[in-house]
Amino acid sequence: MFNHPNFIRRREKLKPVEFQPVSEVFEPQVGVIPKSDLSGWVDRRRKVKWSMSAGRKYYLNEAKAREFETKGFLDIVSGAVAPVSDDERAEFLSQVTRISMGGTNG
Amino acid sequence: MANGFYQNGMKHVSRGNFKWIFDATPTSGEDDAFRTYLVDTADYTVDLATHEFRDAAGLAAGIEETSGLMTLVDGALDGIIDASDVVFTGTAGDTCEGILVAQDEGSAAADRLFLWWDTASGLPVTLGGDVTVAWDNGANKVAKL
């Protein structure tokens, strides 16, 4: 006769895994090709900038791609973005200043 | 002042120290790497005759915005040079009255000043949004050497 040790068997009660909507984990990306050389600040205090060269393909967050497309900075070449309302368009375009160098060079 | 070439920049052209030619992957330090800068002339007084490098007096303080490396279009007939327009997004800082193009060697003491504008439609520019520098689409493009 053999007596098994009387272990107290405790098992953690399993908790259900929580799933987040994909859109809250990964921002949807769309493919873009800039029409101009674009740059902007990642962290102005630390003087860190991002830049994108005209004519090359990049992937951007949908929201930023949508804004930049409306401003005429780039073309969206893959993926889809939400439509831009007239109010949004006006707001985006109000942020853009254009310096035209026409014929005043050198 | 007026728009124009830095005389030392033209010296560097003639000595072959830099060239205006398309490069699909421009890299700082190469002779075809150029950047565009928005400059506050309250801090920097341009001197096209003598200033040579980006460490010229007042220029460090005067530069409010710096572009990425420019996408150049090969120099063409009659010395015409062109490039893609340059967009600075999310700008902030002092009002800028000047635009500068300089070759990027990787440090202020070595970056060669090339082109200067303080007369253009849209200058001076108040920073605070996105600023597009749209090069001429007519005969002269960025400049005629």
Short mmCIF file of C-alpha atoms in Angstrom, two decimals:
data_model
loop_
_atom_site.label_atom_id
_atom_site.label_comp_id
_atom_site.label_asym_id
_atom_site.label_seq_id
_atom_site.Cartn_x
_atom_site.Cartn_y
_atom_site.Cartn_z
CA MET A 1 0.00 0.00 0.00
CA PHE A 2 1.32 3.40 -0.92
CA ASN A 3 -0.09 6.62 0.35
CA HIS A 4 0.15 9.56 -1.92
CA PRO A 5 1.17 12.73 -0.18
CA ASN A 6 -1.82 14.85 0.49
CA PHE A 7 -0.85 17.93 -1.48
CA ILE A 8 -3.21 20.75 -1.29
CA ARG A 9 -3.96 21.37 -4.85
CA ARG A 10 -4.67 24.94 -5.53
CA ARG A 11 -5.33 26.10 -8.94
CA GLU A 12 -5.73 29.72 -9.84
CA LYS A 13 -9.04 30.35 -11.30
CA LEU A 14 -8.55 31.17 -14.92
CA LYS A 15 -9.47 34.66 -15.93
CA PRO A 16 -10.85 35.33 -19.34
CA VAL A 17 -8.57 37.06 -21.79
CA GLU A 18 -9.65 40.54 -22.68
CA PHE A 19 -9.49 41.49 -26.28
CA GLN A 20 -9.11 45.03 -27.48
CA PRO A 21 -10.40 46.18 -30.82
CA VAL A 22 -7.54 46.17 -33.32
CA SER A 23 -8.06 49.85 -33.93
CA GLU A 24 -7.16 50.56 -30.31
CA VAL A 25 -3.94 48.57 -30.53
CA PHE A 26 -2.65 49.33 -33.97
CA GLU A 27 -3.43 52.56 -35.71
CA PRO A 28 -4.52 51.72 -39.23
CA GLN A 29 -1.80 52.47 -41.74
CA VAL A 30 -2.14 53.59 -45.30
CA GLY A 31 0.47 53.77 -48.04
CA VAL A 32 1.36 57.25 -49.19
CA ILE A 33 3.69 58.92 -51.66
CA PRO A 34 4.60 62.53 -50.77
CA LYS A 35 4.38 65.14 -53.51
CA SER A 36 6.85 67.34 -51.66
CA ASP A 37 9.71 66.87 -49.22
CA LEU A 38 7.88 66.81 -45.87
CA SER A 39 9.28 67.26 -42.41
CA GLY A 40 7.95 67.84 -38.92
CA TRP A 41 8.84 67.65 -35.28
CA VAL A 42 8.89 64.46 -33.25
CA ASP A 43 10.21 66.29 -30.19
CA ARG A 44 11.01 69.96 -30.60
CA ARG A 45 12.70 70.30 -27.21
CA ARG A 46 15.17 67.52 -28.08
CA LYS A 47 15.38 68.73 -31.70
CA VAL A 48 14.20 65.46 -33.21
CA LYS A 49 12.44 65.64 -36.58
CA TRP A 50 10.88 63.21 -39.01
CA SER A 51 11.13 63.67 -42.77
CA MET A 52 9.73 62.05 -45.90
CA SER A 53 11.15 62.50 -49.39
CA ALA A 54 8.99 63.32 -52.36
CA GLY A 55 8.23 60.35 -54.62
CA ARG A 56 9.08 57.59 -52.15
CA LYS A 57 6.53 55.29 -50.53
CA TYR A 58 5.82 55.43 -46.81
CA TYR A 59 3.16 54.13 -44.43
CA LEU A 60 1.36 56.62 -42.24
CA ASN A 61 -1.38 56.58 -39.66
CA GLU A 62 -4.72 56.89 -41.38
CA ALA A 63 -5.61 60.13 -39.60
CA LYS A 64 -2.37 61.86 -40.53
CA ALA A 65 -2.47 60.57 -44.09
CA ARG A 66 -5.99 61.91 -44.43
CA GLU A 67 -4.94 65.32 -43.15
CA PHE A 68 -1.87 65.52 -45.38
CA GLU A 69 -3.79 64.36 -48.44
CA THR A 70 -6.37 67.08 -47.88
CA LYS A 71 -3.59 69.62 -47.61
CA GLY A 72 -2.18 68.41 -50.92
CA PHE A 73 1.08 67.14 -49.44
CA LEU A 74 0.78 63.53 -50.60
CA ASP A 75 -1.17 60.92 -52.52
CA ILE A 76 -2.69 57.88 -50.80
CA VAL A 77 -1.72 54.80 -52.80
CA SER A 78 -2.96 51.94 -50.62
CA GLY A 79 -5.53 51.64 -47.88
CA ALA A 80 -8.56 53.77 -47.30
CA VAL A 81 -9.25 56.87 -45.27
CA ALA A 82 -12.47 58.29 -43.94
CA PRO A 83 -14.11 60.99 -46.01
CA VAL A 84 -13.24 64.58 -45.15
CA SER A 85 -16.11 66.92 -44.43
CA ASP A 86 -16.18 70.47 -45.74
CA ASP A 87 -15.58 71.81 -42.24
CA GLU A 88 -12.57 69.56 -41.74
CA ARG A 89 -11.20 70.50 -45.14
CA ALA A 90 -11.49 74.17 -44.34
CA GLU A 91 -9.82 73.63 -40.98
CA PHE A 92 -6.95 71.63 -42.49
CA LEU A 93 -6.36 74.14 -45.27
CA SER A 94 -6.42 77.07 -42.87
CA GLN A 95 -3.24 75.70 -41.32
CA VAL A 96 -1.22 75.88 -44.53
CA THR A 97 0.88 78.86 -45.58
CA ARG A 98 2.49 78.91 -49.01
CA ILE A 99 5.63 80.79 -49.96
CA SER A 100 5.85 81.06 -53.73
CA MET A 101 9.32 81.65 -55.09
CA GLY A 102 8.14 82.34 -58.62
CA GLY A 103 10.79 83.93 -60.74
CA THR A 104 12.67 85.60 -57.93
CA ASN A 105 15.71 83.39 -57.80
CA GLY A 106 19.38 84.00 -57.86
CA MET B 1 19.09 92.77 -48.93
CA ALA B 2 18.00 90.81 -51.94
CA ASN B 3 17.74 87.30 -53.20
CA GLY B 4 20.97 85.81 -54.43
CA PHE B 5 23.80 83.34 -54.31
CA TYR B 6 26.36 83.26 -51.56
CA GLN B 7 29.59 84.11 -53.34
CA ASN B 8 31.40 81.43 -51.39
CA GLY B 9 28.70 79.00 -52.42
CA MET B 10 29.48 79.72 -56.06
CA LYS B 11 33.13 79.23 -55.24
CA HIS B 12 32.32 75.77 -53.96
CA VAL B 13 30.31 75.05 -57.12
CA SER B 14 33.27 76.01 -59.28
CA ARG B 15 35.60 73.86 -57.19
CA GLY B 16 33.29 70.87 -57.48
CA ASN B 17 32.66 70.69 -53.76
CA PHE B 18 29.01 70.06 -54.31
CA LYS B 19 26.71 69.19 -57.16
CA TRP B 20 23.00 69.50 -57.86
CA ILE B 21 21.99 66.04 -58.99
CA PHE B 22 19.15 63.67 -58.13
CA ASP B 23 19.94 61.08 -55.51
CA ALA B 24 17.24 58.56 -54.54
CA THR B 25 18.74 58.17 -51.09
CA PRO B 26 20.46 61.42 -50.18
CA THR B 27 22.75 61.17 -47.20
CA SER B 28 24.13 63.92 -44.99
CA GLY B 29 27.76 64.55 -45.85
CA GLU B 30 27.41 63.74 -49.53
CA ASP B 31 28.06 66.46 -52.07
CA ASP B 32 24.45 66.32 -53.32
CA ALA B 33 22.81 66.67 -49.90
CA PHE B 34 20.98 69.97 -49.40
CA ARG B 35 18.51 71.32 -46.88
CA THR B 36 16.15 74.28 -46.81
CA TYR B 37 15.96 76.51 -43.75
CA LEU B 38 13.47 79.16 -42.59
CA VAL B 39 15.41 82.02 -41.06
CA ASP B 40 14.51 84.86 -38.70
CA THR B 41 16.49 87.89 -39.86
CA ALA B 42 16.10 89.51 -36.45
CA ASP B 43 18.85 87.09 -35.42
CA TYR B 44 20.75 86.66 -38.68
CA THR B 45 21.89 89.42 -41.01
CA VAL B 46 22.73 87.87 -44.33
CA ASP B 47 26.03 88.74 -46.01
CA LEU B 48 26.16 87.12 -49.41
CA ALA B 49 29.68 88.41 -50.03
CA THR B 50 31.44 86.88 -47.06
CA HIS B 51 29.37 84.24 -45.27
CA GLU B 52 30.44 80.73 -46.18
CA PHE B 53 29.28 78.15 -43.66
CA ARG B 54 26.22 77.58 -41.51
CA ASP B 55 28.10 78.71 -38.42
CA ALA B 56 28.02 82.30 -39.72
CA ALA B 57 27.28 84.85 -37.01
CA GLY B 58 23.69 84.73 -35.83
CA LEU B 59 22.59 81.96 -38.16
CA ALA B 60 22.26 79.26 -35.51
CA ALA B 61 19.86 81.47 -33.59
CA GLY B 62 18.13 82.61 -36.76
CA ILE B 63 17.23 79.19 -38.10
CA GLU B 64 13.70 78.39 -36.95
CA GLU B 65 12.95 75.40 -39.20
CA THR B 66 15.12 72.84 -40.99
CA SER B 67 13.94 70.56 -43.78
CA GLY B 68 14.91 66.98 -44.39
CA LEU B 69 17.36 66.35 -47.21
CA MET B 70 15.92 67.79 -50.39
CA THR B 71 14.84 65.79 -53.42
CA LEU B 72 16.81 67.43 -56.21
CA VAL B 73 16.15 67.44 -59.92
CA ASP B 74 19.31 67.17 -62.00
CA GLY B 75 20.84 70.46 -63.03
CA ALA B 76 19.67 71.22 -66.54
CA LEU B 77 20.41 73.34 -69.58
CA ASP B 78 21.67 76.84 -68.91
CA GLY B 79 22.38 76.06 -65.26
CA ILE B 80 18.78 75.62 -64.16
CA ILE B 81 18.45 73.74 -60.88
CA ASP B 82 15.17 72.40 -59.53
CA ALA B 83 13.85 70.42 -56.57
CA SER B 84 10.64 69.14 -55.05
CA ASP B 85 8.73 71.68 -53.01
CA VAL B 86 9.55 71.67 -49.32
CA VAL B 87 6.89 71.45 -46.60
CA PHE B 88 7.49 72.18 -42.93
CA THR B 89 4.61 70.77 -40.87
CA GLY B 90 3.65 71.87 -37.38
CA THR B 91 5.95 74.86 -37.32
CA ALA B 92 6.47 77.07 -34.31
CA GLY B 93 8.82 79.91 -33.54
CA ASP B 94 9.59 83.46 -34.56
CA THR B 95 8.45 85.06 -37.78
CA CYS B 96 10.83 84.22 -40.62
CA GLU B 97 11.86 86.64 -43.32
CA GLY B 98 14.47 84.53 -45.12
CA ILE B 99 14.85 81.19 -46.84
CA LEU B 100 18.22 79.54 -47.09
CA VAL B 101 19.48 76.53 -49.01
CA ALA B 102 22.76 75.01 -47.87
CA GLN B 103 24.67 71.87 -48.63
CA ASP B 104 24.68 69.47 -45.70
CA GLU B 105 28.10 68.24 -44.63
CA GLY B 106 26.87 67.17 -41.21
CA SER B 107 27.93 70.12 -39.07
CA ALA B 108 27.31 73.85 -38.93
CA ALA B 109 31.01 74.56 -39.38
CA ALA B 110 31.12 72.61 -42.63
CA ASP B 111 27.64 73.08 -44.16
CA ARG B 112 28.10 75.33 -47.20
CA LEU B 113 25.70 78.23 -47.72
CA PHE B 114 24.42 78.40 -51.26
CA LEU B 115 21.15 80.30 -51.91
CA TRP B 116 19.25 83.05 -50.10
CA TRP B 117 15.82 84.60 -50.54
CA ASP B 118 14.22 87.38 -48.55
CA THR B 119 11.85 88.51 -51.28
CA ALA B 120 9.08 86.13 -52.25
CA SER B 121 5.32 85.96 -52.15
CA GLY B 122 4.46 84.77 -48.63
CA LEU B 123 7.48 86.26 -46.86
CA PRO B 124 7.71 87.10 -44.05
CA VAL B 125 5.99 84.00 -42.79
CA THR B 126 4.40 83.65 -39.38
CA LEU B 127 5.11 80.20 -38.04
CA GLY B 128 2.38 78.23 -36.36
CA GLY B 129 1.04 75.83 -38.97
CA ASP B 130 2.38 74.13 -42.06
CA VAL B 131 4.60 76.11 -44.40
CA THR B 132 5.15 75.15 -48.03
CA VAL B 133 8.13 76.56 -49.91
CA ALA B 134 7.02 76.25 -53.52
CA TRP B 135 9.89 76.65 -55.95
CA ASP B 136 9.25 78.48 -59.19
CA ASN B 137 7.49 76.38 -61.81
CA GLY B 138 8.49 78.85 -64.52
CA ALA B 139 11.83 79.29 -66.16
CA ASN B 140 14.16 79.64 -63.19
CA LYS B 141 12.94 76.79 -60.92
CA VAL B 142 15.00 76.92 -57.72
CA ALA B 143 17.69 79.01 -59.37
CA LYS B 144 19.68 79.66 -62.50
CA LEU B 145 23.40 79.42 -62.00
#
